[in-house]
Short mmCIF file of C-alpha atoms in Angstrom, two decimals:
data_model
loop_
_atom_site.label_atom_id
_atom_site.label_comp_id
_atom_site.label_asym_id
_atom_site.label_seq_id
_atom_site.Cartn_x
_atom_site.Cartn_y
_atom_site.Cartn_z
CA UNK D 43 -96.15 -76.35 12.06
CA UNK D 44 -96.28 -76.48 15.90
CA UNK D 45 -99.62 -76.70 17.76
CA UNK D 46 -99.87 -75.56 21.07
CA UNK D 47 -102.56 -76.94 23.83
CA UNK D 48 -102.58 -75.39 27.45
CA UNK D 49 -105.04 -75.27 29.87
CA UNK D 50 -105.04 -74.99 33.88
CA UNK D 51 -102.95 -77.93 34.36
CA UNK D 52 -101.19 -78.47 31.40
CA UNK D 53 -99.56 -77.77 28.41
CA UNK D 54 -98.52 -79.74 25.39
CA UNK D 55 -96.70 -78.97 22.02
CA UNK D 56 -97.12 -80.93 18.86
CA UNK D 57 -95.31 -80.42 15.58
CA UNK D 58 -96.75 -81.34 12.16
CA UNK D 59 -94.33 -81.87 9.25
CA UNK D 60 -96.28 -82.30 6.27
CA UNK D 61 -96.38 -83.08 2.61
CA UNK D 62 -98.89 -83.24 -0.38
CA UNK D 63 -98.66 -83.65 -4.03
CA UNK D 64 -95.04 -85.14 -4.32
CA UNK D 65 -96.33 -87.30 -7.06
CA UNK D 66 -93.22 -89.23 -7.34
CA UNK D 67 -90.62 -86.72 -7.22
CA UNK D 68 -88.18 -88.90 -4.99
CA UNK D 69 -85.05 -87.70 -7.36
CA UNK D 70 -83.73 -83.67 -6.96
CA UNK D 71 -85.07 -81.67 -9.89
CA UNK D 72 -84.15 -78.29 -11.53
CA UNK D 73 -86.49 -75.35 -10.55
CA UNK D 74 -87.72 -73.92 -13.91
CA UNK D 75 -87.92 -69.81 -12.37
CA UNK D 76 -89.11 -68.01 -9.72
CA UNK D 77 -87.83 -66.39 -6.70
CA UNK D 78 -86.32 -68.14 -3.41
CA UNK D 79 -87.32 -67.33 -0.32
CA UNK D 80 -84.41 -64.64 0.27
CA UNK D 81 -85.59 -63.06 -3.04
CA UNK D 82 -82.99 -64.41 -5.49
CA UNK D 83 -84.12 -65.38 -8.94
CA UNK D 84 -84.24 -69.42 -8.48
CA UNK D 85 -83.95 -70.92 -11.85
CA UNK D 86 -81.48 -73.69 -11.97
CA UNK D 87 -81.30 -74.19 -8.43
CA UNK D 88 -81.52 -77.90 -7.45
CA UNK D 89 -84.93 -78.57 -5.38
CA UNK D 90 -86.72 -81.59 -3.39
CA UNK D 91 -86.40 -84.69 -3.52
CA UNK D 92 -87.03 -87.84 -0.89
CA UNK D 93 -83.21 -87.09 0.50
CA UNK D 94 -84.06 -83.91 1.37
CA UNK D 95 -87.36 -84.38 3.38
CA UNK D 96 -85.47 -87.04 4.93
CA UNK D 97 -82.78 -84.79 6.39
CA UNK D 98 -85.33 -81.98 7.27
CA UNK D 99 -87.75 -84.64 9.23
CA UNK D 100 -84.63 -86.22 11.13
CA UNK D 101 -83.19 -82.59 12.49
CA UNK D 102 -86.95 -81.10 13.15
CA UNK D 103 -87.73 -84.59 15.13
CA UNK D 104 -83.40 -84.61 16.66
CA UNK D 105 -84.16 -80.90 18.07
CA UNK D 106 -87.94 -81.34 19.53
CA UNK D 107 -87.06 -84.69 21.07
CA UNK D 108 -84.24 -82.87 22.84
CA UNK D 109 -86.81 -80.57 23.95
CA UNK D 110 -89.46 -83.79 25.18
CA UNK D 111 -91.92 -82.39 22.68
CA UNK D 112 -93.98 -84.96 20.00
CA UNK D 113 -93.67 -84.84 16.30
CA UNK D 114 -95.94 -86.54 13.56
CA UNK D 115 -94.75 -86.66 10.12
CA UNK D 116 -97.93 -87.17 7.35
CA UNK D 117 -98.39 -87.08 3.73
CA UNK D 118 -101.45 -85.63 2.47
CA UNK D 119 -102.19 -87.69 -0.59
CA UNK D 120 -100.62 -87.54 -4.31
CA UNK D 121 -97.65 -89.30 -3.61
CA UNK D 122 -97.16 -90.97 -6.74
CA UNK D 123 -98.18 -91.18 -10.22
CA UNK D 124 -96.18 -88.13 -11.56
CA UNK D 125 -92.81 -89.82 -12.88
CA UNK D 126 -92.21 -92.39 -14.92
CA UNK D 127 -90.14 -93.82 -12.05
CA UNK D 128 -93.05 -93.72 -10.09
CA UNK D 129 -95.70 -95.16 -12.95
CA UNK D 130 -93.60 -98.31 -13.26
CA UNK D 131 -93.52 -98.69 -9.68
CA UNK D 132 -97.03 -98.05 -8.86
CA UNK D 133 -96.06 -96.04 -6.11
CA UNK D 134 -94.61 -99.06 -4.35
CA UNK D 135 -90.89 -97.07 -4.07
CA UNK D 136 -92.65 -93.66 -3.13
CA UNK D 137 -94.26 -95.78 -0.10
CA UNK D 138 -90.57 -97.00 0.52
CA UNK D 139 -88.71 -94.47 0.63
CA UNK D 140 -91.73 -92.38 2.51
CA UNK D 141 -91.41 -95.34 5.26
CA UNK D 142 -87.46 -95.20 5.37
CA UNK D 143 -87.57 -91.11 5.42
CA UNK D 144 -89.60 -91.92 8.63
CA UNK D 145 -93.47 -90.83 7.77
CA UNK D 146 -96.11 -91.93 10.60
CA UNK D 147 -99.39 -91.23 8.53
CA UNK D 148 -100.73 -90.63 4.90
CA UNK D 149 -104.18 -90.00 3.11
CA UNK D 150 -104.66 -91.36 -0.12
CA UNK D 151 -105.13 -88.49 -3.33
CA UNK D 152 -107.25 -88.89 -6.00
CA UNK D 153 -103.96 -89.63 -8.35
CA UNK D 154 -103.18 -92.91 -5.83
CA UNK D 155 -106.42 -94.42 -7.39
CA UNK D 156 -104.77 -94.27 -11.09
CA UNK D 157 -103.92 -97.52 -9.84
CA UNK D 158 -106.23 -100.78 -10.16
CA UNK D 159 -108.10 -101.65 -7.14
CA UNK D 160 -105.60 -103.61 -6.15
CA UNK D 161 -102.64 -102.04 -5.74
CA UNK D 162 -104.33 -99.74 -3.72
CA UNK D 163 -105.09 -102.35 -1.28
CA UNK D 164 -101.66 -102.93 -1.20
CA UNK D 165 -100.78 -99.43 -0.08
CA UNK D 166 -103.17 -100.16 2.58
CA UNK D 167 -102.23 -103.12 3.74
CA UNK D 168 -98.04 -102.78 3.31
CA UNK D 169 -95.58 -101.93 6.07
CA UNK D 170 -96.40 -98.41 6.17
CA UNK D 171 -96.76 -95.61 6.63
CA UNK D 172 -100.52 -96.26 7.65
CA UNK D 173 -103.27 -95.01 5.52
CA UNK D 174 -106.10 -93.33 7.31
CA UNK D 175 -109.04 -92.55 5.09
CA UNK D 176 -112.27 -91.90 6.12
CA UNK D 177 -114.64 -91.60 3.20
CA UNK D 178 -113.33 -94.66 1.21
CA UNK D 179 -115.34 -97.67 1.45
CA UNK D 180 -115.20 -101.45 -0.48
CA UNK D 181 -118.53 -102.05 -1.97
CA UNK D 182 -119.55 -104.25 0.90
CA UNK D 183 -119.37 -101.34 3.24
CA UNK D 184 -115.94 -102.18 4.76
CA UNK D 185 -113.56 -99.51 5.22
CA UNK D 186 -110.90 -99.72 2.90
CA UNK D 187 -108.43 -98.49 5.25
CA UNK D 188 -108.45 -97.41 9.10
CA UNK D 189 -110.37 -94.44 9.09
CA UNK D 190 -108.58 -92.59 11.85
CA UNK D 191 -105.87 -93.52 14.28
CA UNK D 192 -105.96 -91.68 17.89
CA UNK D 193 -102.88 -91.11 19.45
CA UNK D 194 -101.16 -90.50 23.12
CA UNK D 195 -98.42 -88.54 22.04
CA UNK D 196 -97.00 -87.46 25.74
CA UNK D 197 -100.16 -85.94 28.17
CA UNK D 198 -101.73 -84.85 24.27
CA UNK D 199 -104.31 -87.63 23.05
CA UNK D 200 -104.41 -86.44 19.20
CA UNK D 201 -107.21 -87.45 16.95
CA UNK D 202 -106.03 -88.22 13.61
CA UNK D 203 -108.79 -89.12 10.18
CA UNK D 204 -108.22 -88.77 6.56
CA UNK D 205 -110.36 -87.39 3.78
CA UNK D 206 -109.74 -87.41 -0.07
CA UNK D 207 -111.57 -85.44 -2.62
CA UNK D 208 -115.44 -86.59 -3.70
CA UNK D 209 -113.99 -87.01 -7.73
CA UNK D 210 -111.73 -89.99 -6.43
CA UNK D 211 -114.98 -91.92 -7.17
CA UNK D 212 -114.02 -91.68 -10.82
CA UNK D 213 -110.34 -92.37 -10.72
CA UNK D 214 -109.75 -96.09 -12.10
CA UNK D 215 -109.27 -97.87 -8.55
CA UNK D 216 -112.31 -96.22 -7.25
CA UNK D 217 -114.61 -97.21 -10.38
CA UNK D 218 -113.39 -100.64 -10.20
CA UNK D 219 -113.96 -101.08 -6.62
CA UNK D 220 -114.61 -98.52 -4.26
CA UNK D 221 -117.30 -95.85 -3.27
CA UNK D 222 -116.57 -92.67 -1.88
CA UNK D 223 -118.88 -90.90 1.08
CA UNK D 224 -119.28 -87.14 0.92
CA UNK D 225 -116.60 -85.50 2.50
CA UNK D 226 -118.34 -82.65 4.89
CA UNK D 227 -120.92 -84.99 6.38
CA UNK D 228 -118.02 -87.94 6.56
CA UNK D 229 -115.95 -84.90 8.50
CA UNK D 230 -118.19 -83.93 11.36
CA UNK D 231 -119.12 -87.36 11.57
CA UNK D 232 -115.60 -88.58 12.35
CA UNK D 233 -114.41 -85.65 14.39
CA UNK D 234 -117.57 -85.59 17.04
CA UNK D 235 -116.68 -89.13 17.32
CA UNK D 236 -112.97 -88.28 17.57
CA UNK D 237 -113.58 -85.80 20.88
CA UNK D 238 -115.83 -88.22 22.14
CA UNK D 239 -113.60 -90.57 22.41
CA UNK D 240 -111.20 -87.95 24.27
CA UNK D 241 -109.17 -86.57 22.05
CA UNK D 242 -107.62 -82.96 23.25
CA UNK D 243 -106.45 -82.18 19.24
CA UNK D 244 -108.50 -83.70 16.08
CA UNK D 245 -106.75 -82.85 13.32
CA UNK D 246 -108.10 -83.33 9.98
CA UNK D 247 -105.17 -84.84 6.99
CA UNK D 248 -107.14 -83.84 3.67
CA UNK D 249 -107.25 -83.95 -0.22
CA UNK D 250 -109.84 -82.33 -0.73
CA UNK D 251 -108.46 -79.17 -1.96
CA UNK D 252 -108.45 -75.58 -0.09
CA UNK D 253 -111.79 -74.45 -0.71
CA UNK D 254 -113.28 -77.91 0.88
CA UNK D 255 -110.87 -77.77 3.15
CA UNK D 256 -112.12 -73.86 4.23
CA UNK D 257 -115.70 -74.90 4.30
CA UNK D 258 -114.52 -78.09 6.55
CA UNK D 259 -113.34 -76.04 8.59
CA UNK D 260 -115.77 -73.70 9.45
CA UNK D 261 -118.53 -76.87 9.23
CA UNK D 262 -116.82 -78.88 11.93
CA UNK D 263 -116.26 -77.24 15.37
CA UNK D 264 -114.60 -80.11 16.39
CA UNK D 265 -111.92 -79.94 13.70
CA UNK D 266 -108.49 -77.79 15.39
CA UNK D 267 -106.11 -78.71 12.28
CA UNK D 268 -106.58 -79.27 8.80
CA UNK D 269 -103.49 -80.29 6.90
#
């Protein structure tokens, strides 16, 4: 996904890889039916996989770094508990691998707080990617992770916040130790504050599920992109 800013003195290109709902799938697996994309019945085919995006994100960011243009790789949330690989882990390879593939950003889903309290932390606080989250508090009031990052990606300044799903607040993690913000008022909120501060792009990384995400978008003029 490439966004495009220009003005009077300037233009700038972004590109947006992005992923949500992996939940663990860092092995290949067999597609079940369907149809490919040039129409051909897909069952059997082998799909996905963490080697894949890996390949995909190094040519996309190869060819518009040749081209001096900026690209931010980010993970929407969901990116474990779906495997049994991934259970027994707690996520801790998905992060991994995610971090070796070369991710920049992620959100925490609602299935990331199957884990305790704890472990979620740890996501937080590990060697990346960073977490921003936005509507996720301790139950002191602290953030539990940065709730937006903003960026100067060439002459762009891009405004980056996270946003996960109100129901979170009774996943296990959240009902041990966390308390979720509503996500509409938590959205304007951030983004005014976001193109205060001077960014040119605010874009929005969200589980919160396409109709939310809709309504976010039309209740937020400052919002350009949701992911």
């Amino acid at each position: 996904r490439a966004c495009v800013l220009s003005g009077p003195a300037r233009a700038a290109r972004l590109t947006i890889l992005h992923t949500n709902d992996t939940h663990g799938h860092l092995a290949p697996f067999r597609d079940t039916g369907g149809r490919g994309r040039d129409g051909a019945a897909g069952a059997g085919r082998e799909l996905g996989g963490i080697a894949r995006r890996a390949t995909l994100i190094r040519e996309v960011r190869d060819a518009c770094r040749a081209r001096g243009e900026a690209v931010l790789v980010i993970d929407a949330g969901d990116f474990c508990d779906g495997t049994s690989f991934s259970t027994e882990y707690r996520g801790t390879a998905d992060l991994a691998a995610m971090r070796a593939a070369g991710y920049d950003y992620l959100t925490l889903g609602n299935h990331d707080f199957n884990n305790t309290a704890a472990q979620v932390r740890r996501f937080v606080g590990g060697p990346g990617p960073r977490v921003l989250l936005a509507n996720v508090l301790e139950t002191d009031g602290r953030p539990l992770a940065a709730p937006w990052a903003l960026l100067a990606l060439d002459s762009l300044r891009v405004g980056l916040f996270g946003l996960v799903e109100e129901s979170t607040a009774h996943y296990p993690a959240a009902v041990e130790a966390f308390r979720v913000l509503p996500v509409e008022s938590t959205a304007r909120a951030v983004a005014g504050a976001l193109r205060a501060m001077g960014a040119d792009l605010v874009v929005l990384v969200s589980h919160c599920g396409l109709e939310t995400d809709r309504r976010l978008a039309g209740s937020a003029p400052e919002l350009d992109v949701v992911v």
